[in-house]
C-alpha cells in the first residue's frame, strides 16, 4: 500500500528521484511523474498497463512555463487558457523537442493543462519539471476521484499518494485541439461546450473511434466497471432481479431495493451528477450484483460528458 498524506515536500522528493506519485486535481486523481524523463514516462505506461499509442497530458502551473513545452499558442488557445486555467481544460498544442516522443505517442502536438487544485499547484510550483499524469487507474477502468480509489488499484506500485480529498468536478478535463485553426473537442469533459463556445464561438466535435491511433483518447470501451454494464432509458430496463444494480439520474425506481440503486443527483443537478458519477459506479461495481443498468442524464452542459462516459462504460469494443 502507498503512503497517503498531504506532505508536498515528500511528494516532491519521490518525484525528483524518478518515482511516481498519485496527485489530486479538480477533475480526477492523476498518476504523476517527470514528463521530461523518458524512463519515468515509460514507467507510467507500465504502471497503468496503458498501450503506448495513448498519449499523456502534461501538467504545469503557469502559462509562462508553457513556453518551454509548446512552440506556438494560437489566439483561441490563449483566450481559453486565460478564461479557464487553472481548470478542467486540456489544450493540444504543437510540441517542443523537450517533450519526449513517448509522452505524445509520436504525435507532434502535446496535451497540456493547468489543474485547479491547491496542493497540486503548490507541488508543481516547487518542481523544476512538468508532470505527465494520466488518470490514476488501470487502463480502461473507472477514473479515481479520491486517494483511496488510487490506493485500492495502484497502491502496491507507487510510494506516495498526495491526499487532496474528493475531486470537486469528478470527470476528466475537456480536451480541445485546433484543426486548421478551428477549436475542436477531442474529449468531452468537466468544462461544458456551452462555456467554451461563449469564449471562442462554435467548436467542432471529433467523432469517436474505437481503435484509431490518429484519434487517441477516443477509445470506445473505457471507464468500464468489471460487471456487465448496460445503458438505456429506464422504461427499457429488463424485469428487476434482486441482484441487479442501477445507476440513475435523479429518482429511484419504485419497487426496487433502494440499496441497489444509486441516484447521481436527487435535485437533477448535472454538476452534482458528474461529481458522483465515478464514485457511484465503483460502489455498484463493489456490491455483489450480476449486472448494472444505467440511464442517460439530460444531454446538456456537463450532461454531455456524463453520457459520453456512460456510453463508453457500456461499449463492448
Ligand atoms: O482531467 C484530466 O484530464 C486527468 C487529470 C489527471 O488531469 N487526466 C486524464 O488523463 O484524464 P488520461 O491520460 O486518462 O487521458 C488523457 C487523454 C487520453 O485519452 C489521450 O489519448 C488524450 O488525452 N491525449 C493526450 N495527448 C493527446 C494528443 N496529443 N492528441 C490527442 N489526444 C491526446
Ligand atoms: Mg484516463
mmCIF file of C-alpha atoms and ligand atoms in Angstrom:
data_model
loop_
_atom_site.group_PDB
_atom_site.id
_atom_site.type_symbol
_atom_site.label_atom_id
_atom_site.label_comp_id
_atom_site.label_asym_id
_atom_site.label_seq_id
_atom_site.Cartn_x
_atom_site.Cartn_y
_atom_site.Cartn_z
ATOM 1 C CA UNK A 1 0.000 0.000 0.000
ATOM 2 C CA UNK A 2 1.177 3.521 -0.696
ATOM 3 C CA UNK A 3 1.635 6.163 1.968
ATOM 4 C CA UNK A 4 -1.300 8.591 1.806
ATOM 5 C CA UNK A 5 -0.664 12.115 3.091
ATOM 6 C CA UNK A 6 -0.584 15.834 2.441
ATOM 7 C CA UNK A 7 3.196 16.275 2.502
ATOM 8 C CA UNK A 8 4.173 18.219 -0.601
ATOM 9 C CA UNK A 9 7.871 18.045 0.296
ATOM 10 C CA UNK A 10 7.757 14.248 0.410
ATOM 11 C CA UNK A 11 5.821 14.063 -2.860
ATOM 12 C CA UNK A 12 8.444 16.302 -4.421
ATOM 13 C CA UNK A 13 11.276 14.067 -3.148
ATOM 14 C CA UNK A 14 9.757 10.927 -4.683
ATOM 15 C CA UNK A 15 9.177 12.727 -7.994
ATOM 16 C CA UNK A 16 12.741 14.082 -8.063
ATOM 17 C CA UNK A 17 14.006 10.520 -7.574
ATOM 18 C CA UNK A 18 12.085 9.471 -10.686
ATOM 19 C CA UNK A 19 9.256 7.737 -8.824
ATOM 20 C CA UNK A 20 5.511 8.093 -9.440
ATOM 21 C CA UNK A 21 3.079 9.856 -7.107
ATOM 22 C CA UNK A 22 -0.735 9.963 -7.056
ATOM 23 C CA UNK A 23 -1.863 13.586 -7.272
ATOM 24 C CA UNK A 24 -5.246 15.228 -6.713
ATOM 25 C CA UNK A 25 -6.787 17.503 -9.309
ATOM 26 C CA UNK A 26 -10.231 19.086 -9.544
ATOM 27 C CA UNK A 27 -11.211 16.508 -12.195
ATOM 28 C CA UNK A 28 -9.799 13.101 -11.183
ATOM 29 C CA UNK A 29 -6.603 11.857 -9.499
ATOM 30 C CA UNK A 30 -3.513 11.595 -11.695
ATOM 31 C CA UNK A 31 -0.589 9.154 -11.742
ATOM 32 C CA UNK A 32 2.232 11.673 -11.972
ATOM 33 C CA UNK A 33 5.884 11.559 -12.956
ATOM 34 C CA UNK A 34 8.563 13.775 -14.508
ATOM 35 C CA UNK A 35 7.282 14.492 -18.029
ATOM 36 C CA UNK A 36 10.799 15.248 -19.325
ATOM 37 C CA UNK A 37 12.343 11.936 -18.242
ATOM 38 C CA UNK A 38 11.686 9.181 -20.738
ATOM 39 C CA UNK A 39 12.331 6.371 -18.232
ATOM 40 C CA UNK A 40 9.789 7.822 -15.842
ATOM 41 C CA UNK A 41 7.232 8.256 -18.617
ATOM 42 C CA UNK A 42 7.725 4.626 -19.627
ATOM 43 C CA UNK A 43 7.033 3.567 -16.034
ATOM 44 C CA UNK A 44 3.739 5.496 -16.106
ATOM 45 C CA UNK A 45 2.601 3.429 -19.103
ATOM 46 C CA UNK A 46 3.728 0.215 -17.408
ATOM 47 C CA UNK A 47 2.139 1.006 -14.047
ATOM 48 C CA UNK A 48 -1.240 1.694 -15.690
ATOM 49 C CA UNK A 49 -0.925 -1.091 -18.214
ATOM 50 C CA UNK A 50 -1.581 1.524 -20.843
ATOM 51 C CA UNK A 51 -0.899 0.966 -24.544
ATOM 52 C CA UNK A 52 1.886 3.218 -25.790
ATOM 53 C CA UNK A 53 -0.291 4.675 -28.570
ATOM 54 C CA UNK A 54 -2.400 6.551 -25.999
ATOM 55 C CA UNK A 55 -0.551 9.812 -25.164
ATOM 56 C CA UNK A 56 -0.350 11.583 -21.790
ATOM 57 C CA UNK A 57 -1.355 15.033 -20.547
ATOM 58 C CA UNK A 58 1.443 17.283 -19.253
ATOM 59 C CA UNK A 59 0.572 19.388 -16.200
ATOM 60 C CA UNK A 60 2.161 22.695 -15.328
ATOM 61 C CA UNK A 61 1.323 25.660 -13.089
ATOM 62 C CA UNK A 62 1.657 28.725 -15.313
ATOM 63 C CA UNK A 63 1.287 29.914 -18.897
ATOM 64 C CA UNK A 64 4.872 31.255 -18.676
ATOM 65 C CA UNK A 65 6.234 27.735 -18.112
ATOM 66 C CA UNK A 66 4.167 26.542 -21.073
ATOM 67 C CA UNK A 67 6.538 28.244 -23.485
ATOM 68 C CA UNK A 68 9.174 25.625 -22.579
ATOM 69 C CA UNK A 69 6.795 22.894 -23.702
ATOM 70 C CA UNK A 70 4.963 24.184 -26.786
ATOM 71 C CA UNK A 71 6.161 26.071 -29.844
ATOM 72 C CA UNK A 72 3.001 28.014 -30.527
ATOM 73 C CA UNK A 73 -0.152 29.158 -28.751
ATOM 74 C CA UNK A 74 -2.911 30.101 -31.242
ATOM 75 C CA UNK A 75 -5.086 33.077 -30.251
ATOM 76 C CA UNK A 76 -8.108 30.915 -29.488
ATOM 77 C CA UNK A 77 -5.976 28.696 -27.232
ATOM 78 C CA UNK A 78 -4.591 31.706 -25.424
ATOM 79 C CA UNK A 79 -8.098 33.083 -24.845
ATOM 80 C CA UNK A 80 -9.280 29.740 -23.498
ATOM 81 C CA UNK A 81 -6.259 29.455 -21.214
ATOM 82 C CA UNK A 82 -6.858 32.935 -19.813
ATOM 83 C CA UNK A 83 -10.509 32.191 -19.162
ATOM 84 C CA UNK A 84 -10.429 28.630 -17.862
ATOM 85 C CA UNK A 85 -6.978 27.914 -16.339
ATOM 86 C CA UNK A 86 -6.385 26.715 -13.782
ATOM 87 C CA UNK A 87 -9.295 24.419 -14.566
ATOM 88 C CA UNK A 88 -10.734 21.335 -16.314
ATOM 89 C CA UNK A 89 -9.425 22.177 -19.785
ATOM 90 C CA UNK A 90 -6.627 20.459 -21.748
ATOM 91 C CA UNK A 91 -5.192 22.074 -24.880
ATOM 92 C CA UNK A 92 -3.433 20.216 -27.713
ATOM 93 C CA UNK A 93 -0.570 22.424 -28.930
ATOM 94 C CA UNK A 94 2.492 21.932 -31.169
ATOM 95 C CA UNK A 95 5.162 20.366 -29.001
ATOM 96 C CA UNK A 96 8.752 21.400 -28.459
ATOM 97 C CA UNK A 97 11.503 18.804 -28.668
ATOM 98 C CA UNK A 98 11.990 18.944 -24.881
ATOM 99 C CA UNK A 99 8.898 16.704 -24.594
ATOM 100 C CA UNK A 100 9.833 13.039 -25.130
ATOM 101 C CA UNK A 101 8.018 11.432 -28.083
ATOM 102 C CA UNK A 102 6.795 8.760 -25.695
ATOM 103 C CA UNK A 103 4.632 11.366 -23.907
ATOM 104 C CA UNK A 104 2.791 12.234 -27.124
ATOM 105 C CA UNK A 105 2.924 8.750 -28.672
ATOM 106 C CA UNK A 106 4.850 10.260 -31.548
ATOM 107 C CA UNK A 107 2.253 12.971 -32.334
ATOM 108 C CA UNK A 108 3.513 16.478 -32.965
ATOM 109 C CA UNK A 109 1.056 18.014 -30.514
ATOM 110 C CA UNK A 110 1.276 17.761 -26.737
ATOM 111 C CA UNK A 111 -1.716 17.836 -24.374
ATOM 112 C CA UNK A 112 -1.184 20.455 -21.640
ATOM 113 C CA UNK A 113 -3.198 21.679 -18.703
ATOM 114 C CA UNK A 114 -3.005 23.742 -15.525
ATOM 115 C CA UNK A 115 -5.070 21.839 -12.958
ATOM 116 C CA UNK A 116 -7.070 23.672 -10.319
ATOM 117 C CA UNK A 117 -6.119 22.044 -7.036
ATOM 118 C CA UNK A 118 -4.193 23.949 -4.351
ATOM 119 C CA UNK A 119 -1.936 21.021 -3.290
ATOM 120 C CA UNK A 120 -1.013 20.064 -6.836
ATOM 121 C CA UNK A 121 -0.441 23.676 -7.887
ATOM 122 C CA UNK A 122 1.901 24.089 -4.916
ATOM 123 C CA UNK A 123 3.701 20.864 -5.851
ATOM 124 C CA UNK A 124 4.083 21.976 -9.482
ATOM 125 C CA UNK A 125 5.478 25.343 -8.347
ATOM 126 C CA UNK A 126 8.046 23.538 -6.218
ATOM 127 C CA UNK A 127 9.266 21.332 -9.086
ATOM 128 C CA UNK A 128 11.563 22.317 -11.917
ATOM 129 C CA UNK A 129 9.886 19.924 -14.355
ATOM 130 C CA UNK A 130 6.254 19.461 -15.510
ATOM 131 C CA UNK A 131 4.249 16.355 -14.575
ATOM 132 C CA UNK A 132 2.906 13.836 -17.042
ATOM 133 C CA UNK A 133 -0.226 12.428 -15.414
ATOM 134 C CA UNK A 134 -2.887 10.148 -16.839
ATOM 135 C CA UNK A 135 -5.849 9.318 -14.621
ATOM 136 C CA UNK A 136 -4.575 7.066 -11.799
ATOM 137 C CA UNK A 137 -6.498 3.917 -12.732
ATOM 138 C CA UNK A 138 -5.529 0.733 -14.535
ATOM 139 C CA UNK A 139 -6.111 1.298 -18.274
ATOM 140 C CA UNK A 140 -9.792 1.073 -19.216
ATOM 141 C CA UNK A 141 -11.177 1.104 -15.655
ATOM 142 C CA UNK A 142 -13.091 3.870 -13.871
ATOM 143 C CA UNK A 143 -11.072 7.017 -13.033
ATOM 144 C CA UNK A 144 -10.344 7.661 -9.312
ATOM 145 C CA UNK A 145 -11.934 10.598 -7.523
ATOM 146 C CA UNK A 146 -10.325 10.182 -4.092
ATOM 147 C CA UNK A 147 -6.987 8.989 -2.681
ATOM 148 C CA UNK A 148 -8.454 5.654 -1.510
ATOM 149 C CA UNK A 149 -9.563 4.781 -5.065
ATOM 150 C CA UNK A 150 -5.959 5.282 -6.192
ATOM 151 C CA UNK A 151 -4.611 3.223 -3.317
ATOM 152 C CA UNK A 152 -7.012 0.328 -3.984
ATOM 153 C CA UNK A 153 -5.770 -0.126 -7.530
ATOM 154 C CA UNK A 154 -2.253 1.238 -7.774
ATOM 155 C CA UNK A 155 -1.181 1.432 -4.123
ATOM 156 C CA UNK A 156 1.132 -1.566 -4.456
ATOM 157 C CA UNK A 157 3.001 0.041 -7.309
ATOM 158 C CA UNK A 158 3.637 3.609 -6.107
ATOM 159 C CA UNK A 159 5.240 5.003 -2.925
ATOM 160 C CA UNK A 160 3.005 8.006 -2.242
ATOM 161 C CA UNK A 161 -0.445 9.486 -2.849
ATOM 162 C CA UNK A 162 -0.936 13.171 -2.173
ATOM 163 C CA UNK A 163 -4.340 13.366 -0.497
ATOM 164 C CA UNK A 164 -6.361 16.334 -1.694
ATOM 165 C CA UNK A 165 -9.753 14.935 -0.677
ATOM 166 C CA UNK A 166 -12.564 14.269 -3.131
ATOM 167 C CA UNK A 167 -12.249 15.733 -6.619
ATOM 168 C CA UNK A 168 -14.710 18.617 -6.953
ATOM 169 C CA UNK A 169 -15.635 18.112 -10.598
ATOM 170 C CA UNK A 170 -15.314 14.343 -10.800
ATOM 171 C CA UNK A 171 -14.891 13.792 -14.550
ATOM 172 C CA UNK A 172 -11.785 14.357 -16.656
ATOM 173 C CA UNK A 173 -10.846 17.604 -18.382
ATOM 174 C CA UNK A 174 -12.307 18.672 -21.716
ATOM 175 C CA UNK A 175 -9.657 18.258 -24.434
ATOM 176 C CA UNK A 176 -9.504 20.830 -27.240
ATOM 177 C CA UNK A 177 -7.244 20.784 -30.272
ATOM 178 C CA UNK A 178 -7.054 23.131 -33.258
ATOM 179 C CA UNK A 179 -7.634 21.727 -36.731
ATOM 180 C CA UNK A 180 -6.925 24.363 -39.397
ATOM 181 C CA UNK A 181 -7.381 26.886 -36.612
ATOM 182 C CA UNK A 182 -10.850 25.592 -35.661
ATOM 183 C CA UNK A 183 -11.190 24.666 -31.962
ATOM 184 C CA UNK A 184 -12.158 21.008 -31.923
ATOM 185 C CA UNK A 185 -13.275 18.930 -28.955
ATOM 186 C CA UNK A 186 -11.330 15.671 -28.717
ATOM 187 C CA UNK A 187 -12.879 14.610 -25.416
ATOM 188 C CA UNK A 188 -15.956 15.957 -23.657
ATOM 189 C CA UNK A 189 -15.220 16.688 -20.031
ATOM 190 C CA UNK A 190 -15.507 18.884 -16.976
ATOM 191 C CA UNK A 191 -15.781 22.124 -18.948
ATOM 192 C CA UNK A 192 -19.103 22.357 -20.819
ATOM 193 C CA UNK A 193 -19.120 23.046 -24.591
ATOM 194 C CA UNK A 194 -21.539 25.908 -23.940
ATOM 195 C CA UNK A 195 -18.901 27.639 -21.766
ATOM 196 C CA UNK A 196 -16.162 27.074 -24.339
ATOM 197 C CA UNK A 197 -18.326 28.442 -27.152
ATOM 198 C CA UNK A 198 -19.065 31.581 -25.151
ATOM 199 C CA UNK A 199 -15.350 32.396 -25.449
ATOM 200 C CA UNK A 200 -14.276 31.177 -28.915
ATOM 201 C CA UNK A 201 -17.539 30.748 -30.828
ATOM 202 C CA UNK A 202 -18.690 27.494 -32.387
ATOM 203 C CA UNK A 203 -16.426 24.474 -31.876
ATOM 204 C CA UNK A 204 -16.230 21.222 -33.815
ATOM 205 C CA UNK A 205 -16.684 17.843 -32.171
ATOM 206 C CA UNK A 206 -14.365 14.978 -33.083
ATOM 207 C CA UNK A 207 -16.174 11.724 -33.843
ATOM 208 C CA UNK A 208 -15.479 8.760 -31.591
ATOM 209 C CA UNK A 209 -13.369 5.917 -32.814
ATOM 210 C CA UNK A 210 -12.809 2.515 -31.332
ATOM 211 C CA UNK A 211 -9.205 1.874 -32.204
ATOM 212 C CA UNK A 212 -7.812 4.590 -34.433
ATOM 213 C CA UNK A 213 -4.460 5.745 -33.066
ATOM 214 C CA UNK A 214 -4.905 9.004 -35.006
ATOM 215 C CA UNK A 215 -7.637 9.859 -32.563
ATOM 216 C CA UNK A 216 -6.267 8.669 -29.251
ATOM 217 C CA UNK A 217 -8.330 9.194 -26.175
ATOM 218 C CA UNK A 218 -11.376 8.222 -28.074
ATOM 219 C CA UNK A 219 -11.245 4.511 -27.449
ATOM 220 C CA UNK A 220 -14.810 3.352 -27.254
ATOM 221 C CA UNK A 221 -14.646 0.923 -24.375
ATOM 222 C CA UNK A 222 -13.370 2.840 -21.385
ATOM 223 C CA UNK A 223 -14.299 3.919 -17.864
ATOM 224 C CA UNK A 224 -15.710 0.435 -17.571
ATOM 225 C CA UNK A 225 -16.797 -1.386 -14.413
ATOM 226 C CA UNK A 226 -15.903 -5.081 -14.154
ATOM 227 C CA UNK A 227 -19.548 -6.160 -14.105
ATOM 228 C CA UNK A 228 -21.722 -6.265 -17.224
ATOM 229 C CA UNK A 229 -22.926 -2.679 -17.665
ATOM 230 C CA UNK A 230 -25.859 -1.526 -19.806
ATOM 231 C CA UNK A 231 -27.143 1.909 -20.761
ATOM 232 C CA UNK A 232 -30.744 2.550 -21.799
ATOM 233 C CA UNK A 233 -33.824 4.526 -20.729
ATOM 234 C CA UNK A 234 -35.430 3.184 -17.563
ATOM 235 C CA UNK A 235 -38.601 2.071 -19.432
ATOM 236 C CA UNK A 236 -36.379 -0.365 -21.326
ATOM 237 C CA UNK A 237 -34.769 -1.925 -18.252
ATOM 238 C CA UNK A 238 -35.471 -5.667 -18.029
ATOM 239 C CA UNK A 239 -37.711 -7.053 -15.276
ATOM 240 C CA UNK A 240 -35.975 -6.494 -11.940
ATOM 241 C CA UNK A 241 -33.961 -9.257 -10.342
ATOM 242 C CA UNK A 242 -32.640 -8.774 -6.847
ATOM 243 C CA UNK A 243 -29.028 -8.948 -7.957
ATOM 244 C CA UNK A 244 -29.347 -6.094 -10.488
ATOM 245 C CA UNK A 245 -27.832 -2.692 -9.695
ATOM 246 C CA UNK A 246 -28.959 0.704 -11.038
ATOM 247 C CA UNK A 247 -27.191 3.988 -11.696
ATOM 248 C CA UNK A 248 -29.935 6.595 -12.053
ATOM 249 C CA UNK A 249 -30.072 10.324 -12.669
ATOM 250 C CA UNK A 250 -32.480 11.913 -10.198
ATOM 251 C CA UNK A 251 -35.072 9.477 -8.870
ATOM 252 C CA UNK A 252 -35.411 5.983 -7.510
ATOM 253 C CA UNK A 253 -37.404 3.307 -9.326
ATOM 254 C CA UNK A 254 -40.377 2.236 -7.192
ATOM 255 C CA UNK A 255 -40.491 -1.386 -6.099
ATOM 256 C CA UNK A 256 -36.738 -1.968 -6.276
ATOM 257 C CA UNK A 257 -34.495 -2.395 -3.255
ATOM 258 C CA UNK A 258 -33.000 1.068 -2.614
ATOM 259 C CA UNK A 259 -29.639 -0.345 -1.659
ATOM 260 C CA UNK A 260 -29.133 -1.474 -5.256
ATOM 261 C CA UNK A 261 -29.939 1.994 -6.652
ATOM 262 C CA UNK A 262 -27.583 4.984 -6.808
ATOM 263 C CA UNK A 263 -29.065 8.391 -7.581
ATOM 264 C CA UNK A 264 -26.489 10.735 -9.158
ATOM 265 C CA UNK A 265 -28.330 13.904 -8.120
ATOM 266 C CA UNK A 266 -31.693 13.909 -6.331
ATOM 267 C CA UNK A 267 -32.190 17.543 -7.418
ATOM 268 C CA UNK A 268 -31.266 16.829 -11.063
ATOM 269 C CA UNK A 269 -28.117 18.950 -10.852
ATOM 270 C CA UNK A 270 -25.605 17.940 -13.548
ATOM 271 C CA UNK A 271 -22.578 19.228 -11.620
ATOM 272 C CA UNK A 272 -23.528 17.073 -8.671
ATOM 273 C CA UNK A 273 -24.150 14.127 -11.007
ATOM 274 C CA UNK A 274 -20.665 14.494 -12.555
ATOM 275 C CA UNK A 275 -19.122 14.745 -9.105
ATOM 276 C CA UNK A 276 -20.762 11.461 -8.012
ATOM 277 C CA UNK A 277 -20.523 9.512 -11.292
ATOM 278 C CA UNK A 278 -17.284 7.534 -10.896
ATOM 279 C CA UNK A 279 -17.578 7.006 -7.128
ATOM 280 C CA UNK A 280 -21.101 5.571 -7.551
ATOM 281 C CA UNK A 281 -20.033 3.367 -10.471
ATOM 282 C CA UNK A 282 -17.256 1.985 -8.281
ATOM 283 C CA UNK A 283 -19.634 1.481 -5.368
ATOM 284 C CA UNK A 284 -22.053 -0.512 -7.549
ATOM 285 C CA UNK A 285 -19.164 -2.483 -9.027
ATOM 286 C CA UNK A 286 -18.147 -3.471 -5.476
ATOM 287 C CA UNK A 287 -21.608 -4.826 -4.482
ATOM 288 C CA UNK A 288 -22.488 -8.438 -5.175
ATOM 289 C CA UNK A 289 -24.588 -7.769 -8.247
ATOM 290 C CA UNK A 290 -24.749 -9.638 -11.559
ATOM 291 C CA UNK A 291 -25.423 -6.614 -13.810
ATOM 292 C CA UNK A 292 -25.556 -2.839 -13.644
ATOM 293 C CA UNK A 293 -28.190 -0.847 -15.552
ATOM 294 C CA UNK A 294 -27.788 2.886 -16.115
ATOM 295 C CA UNK A 295 -29.952 5.583 -17.681
ATOM 296 C CA UNK A 296 -28.612 8.622 -19.580
ATOM 297 C CA UNK A 297 -28.831 12.040 -17.945
ATOM 298 C CA UNK A 298 -30.103 15.253 -19.560
ATOM 299 C CA UNK A 299 -27.916 15.825 -22.645
ATOM 300 C CA UNK A 300 -26.866 19.440 -21.998
ATOM 301 C CA UNK A 301 -23.860 21.080 -20.298
ATOM 302 C CA UNK A 302 -21.919 18.545 -18.217
ATOM 303 C CA UNK A 303 -24.629 16.011 -19.053
ATOM 304 C CA UNK A 304 -22.991 15.504 -22.466
ATOM 305 C CA UNK A 305 -19.719 14.448 -20.826
ATOM 306 C CA UNK A 306 -21.555 12.226 -18.331
ATOM 307 C CA UNK A 307 -23.457 10.489 -21.138
ATOM 308 C CA UNK A 308 -20.183 10.074 -23.049
ATOM 309 C CA UNK A 309 -18.667 8.268 -20.030
ATOM 310 C CA UNK A 310 -21.776 6.097 -19.607
ATOM 311 C CA UNK A 311 -21.753 5.144 -23.299
ATOM 312 C CA UNK A 312 -18.111 4.210 -23.177
ATOM 313 C CA UNK A 313 -18.562 2.254 -19.963
ATOM 314 C CA UNK A 314 -21.277 0.275 -21.773
ATOM 315 C CA UNK A 315 -19.327 -0.193 -25.024
ATOM 316 C CA UNK A 316 -18.099 -3.665 -25.823
ATOM 317 C CA UNK A 317 -15.081 -2.916 -28.008
HETATM 318 O O1 LIG B 1 -8.688 15.596 -16.110
HETATM 319 C C1 LIG B 1 -7.779 15.037 -16.723
HETATM 320 O O2 LIG B 1 -7.508 15.313 -17.883
HETATM 321 C C2 LIG B 1 -6.969 13.983 -15.960
HETATM 322 C C3 LIG B 1 -6.208 14.677 -14.833
HETATM 323 C C4 LIG B 1 -5.304 13.746 -14.072
HETATM 324 O O3 LIG B 1 -5.503 15.781 -15.330
HETATM 325 N N1 LIG B 1 -6.095 13.288 -16.826
HETATM 326 C C5 LIG B 1 -6.538 12.391 -17.749
HETATM 327 O O4 LIG B 1 -5.517 11.742 -18.414
HETATM 328 O O5 LIG B 1 -7.715 12.167 -17.941
HETATM 329 P P1 LIG B 1 -5.758 10.436 -19.287
HETATM 330 O O6 LIG B 1 -4.389 10.016 -19.681
HETATM 331 O O7 LIG B 1 -6.577 9.456 -18.554
HETATM 332 O O8 LIG B 1 -6.485 10.959 -20.553
HETATM 333 C C6 LIG B 1 -5.764 11.805 -21.434
HETATM 334 C C7 LIG B 1 -6.364 11.733 -22.789
HETATM 335 C C8 LIG B 1 -6.102 10.399 -23.430
HETATM 336 O O9 LIG B 1 -7.309 9.863 -23.845
HETATM 337 C C9 LIG B 1 -5.203 10.738 -24.610
HETATM 338 O O10 LIG B 1 -5.456 9.940 -25.708
HETATM 339 C C10 LIG B 1 -5.530 12.196 -24.879
HETATM 340 O O11 LIG B 1 -5.737 12.717 -23.592
HETATM 341 N N2 LIG B 1 -4.382 12.877 -25.481
HETATM 342 C C11 LIG B 1 -3.203 13.170 -24.893
HETATM 343 N N3 LIG B 1 -2.364 13.758 -25.764
HETATM 344 C C12 LIG B 1 -3.035 13.869 -26.929
HETATM 345 C C13 LIG B 1 -2.710 14.382 -28.224
HETATM 346 N N4 LIG B 1 -1.519 14.917 -28.486
HETATM 347 N N5 LIG B 1 -3.661 14.324 -29.184
HETATM 348 C C14 LIG B 1 -4.878 13.790 -28.927
HETATM 349 N N6 LIG B 1 -5.236 13.269 -27.728
HETATM 350 C C15 LIG B 1 -4.329 13.302 -26.747
HETATM 351 MG MG1 LIG B 2 -7.966 8.039 -18.196
#
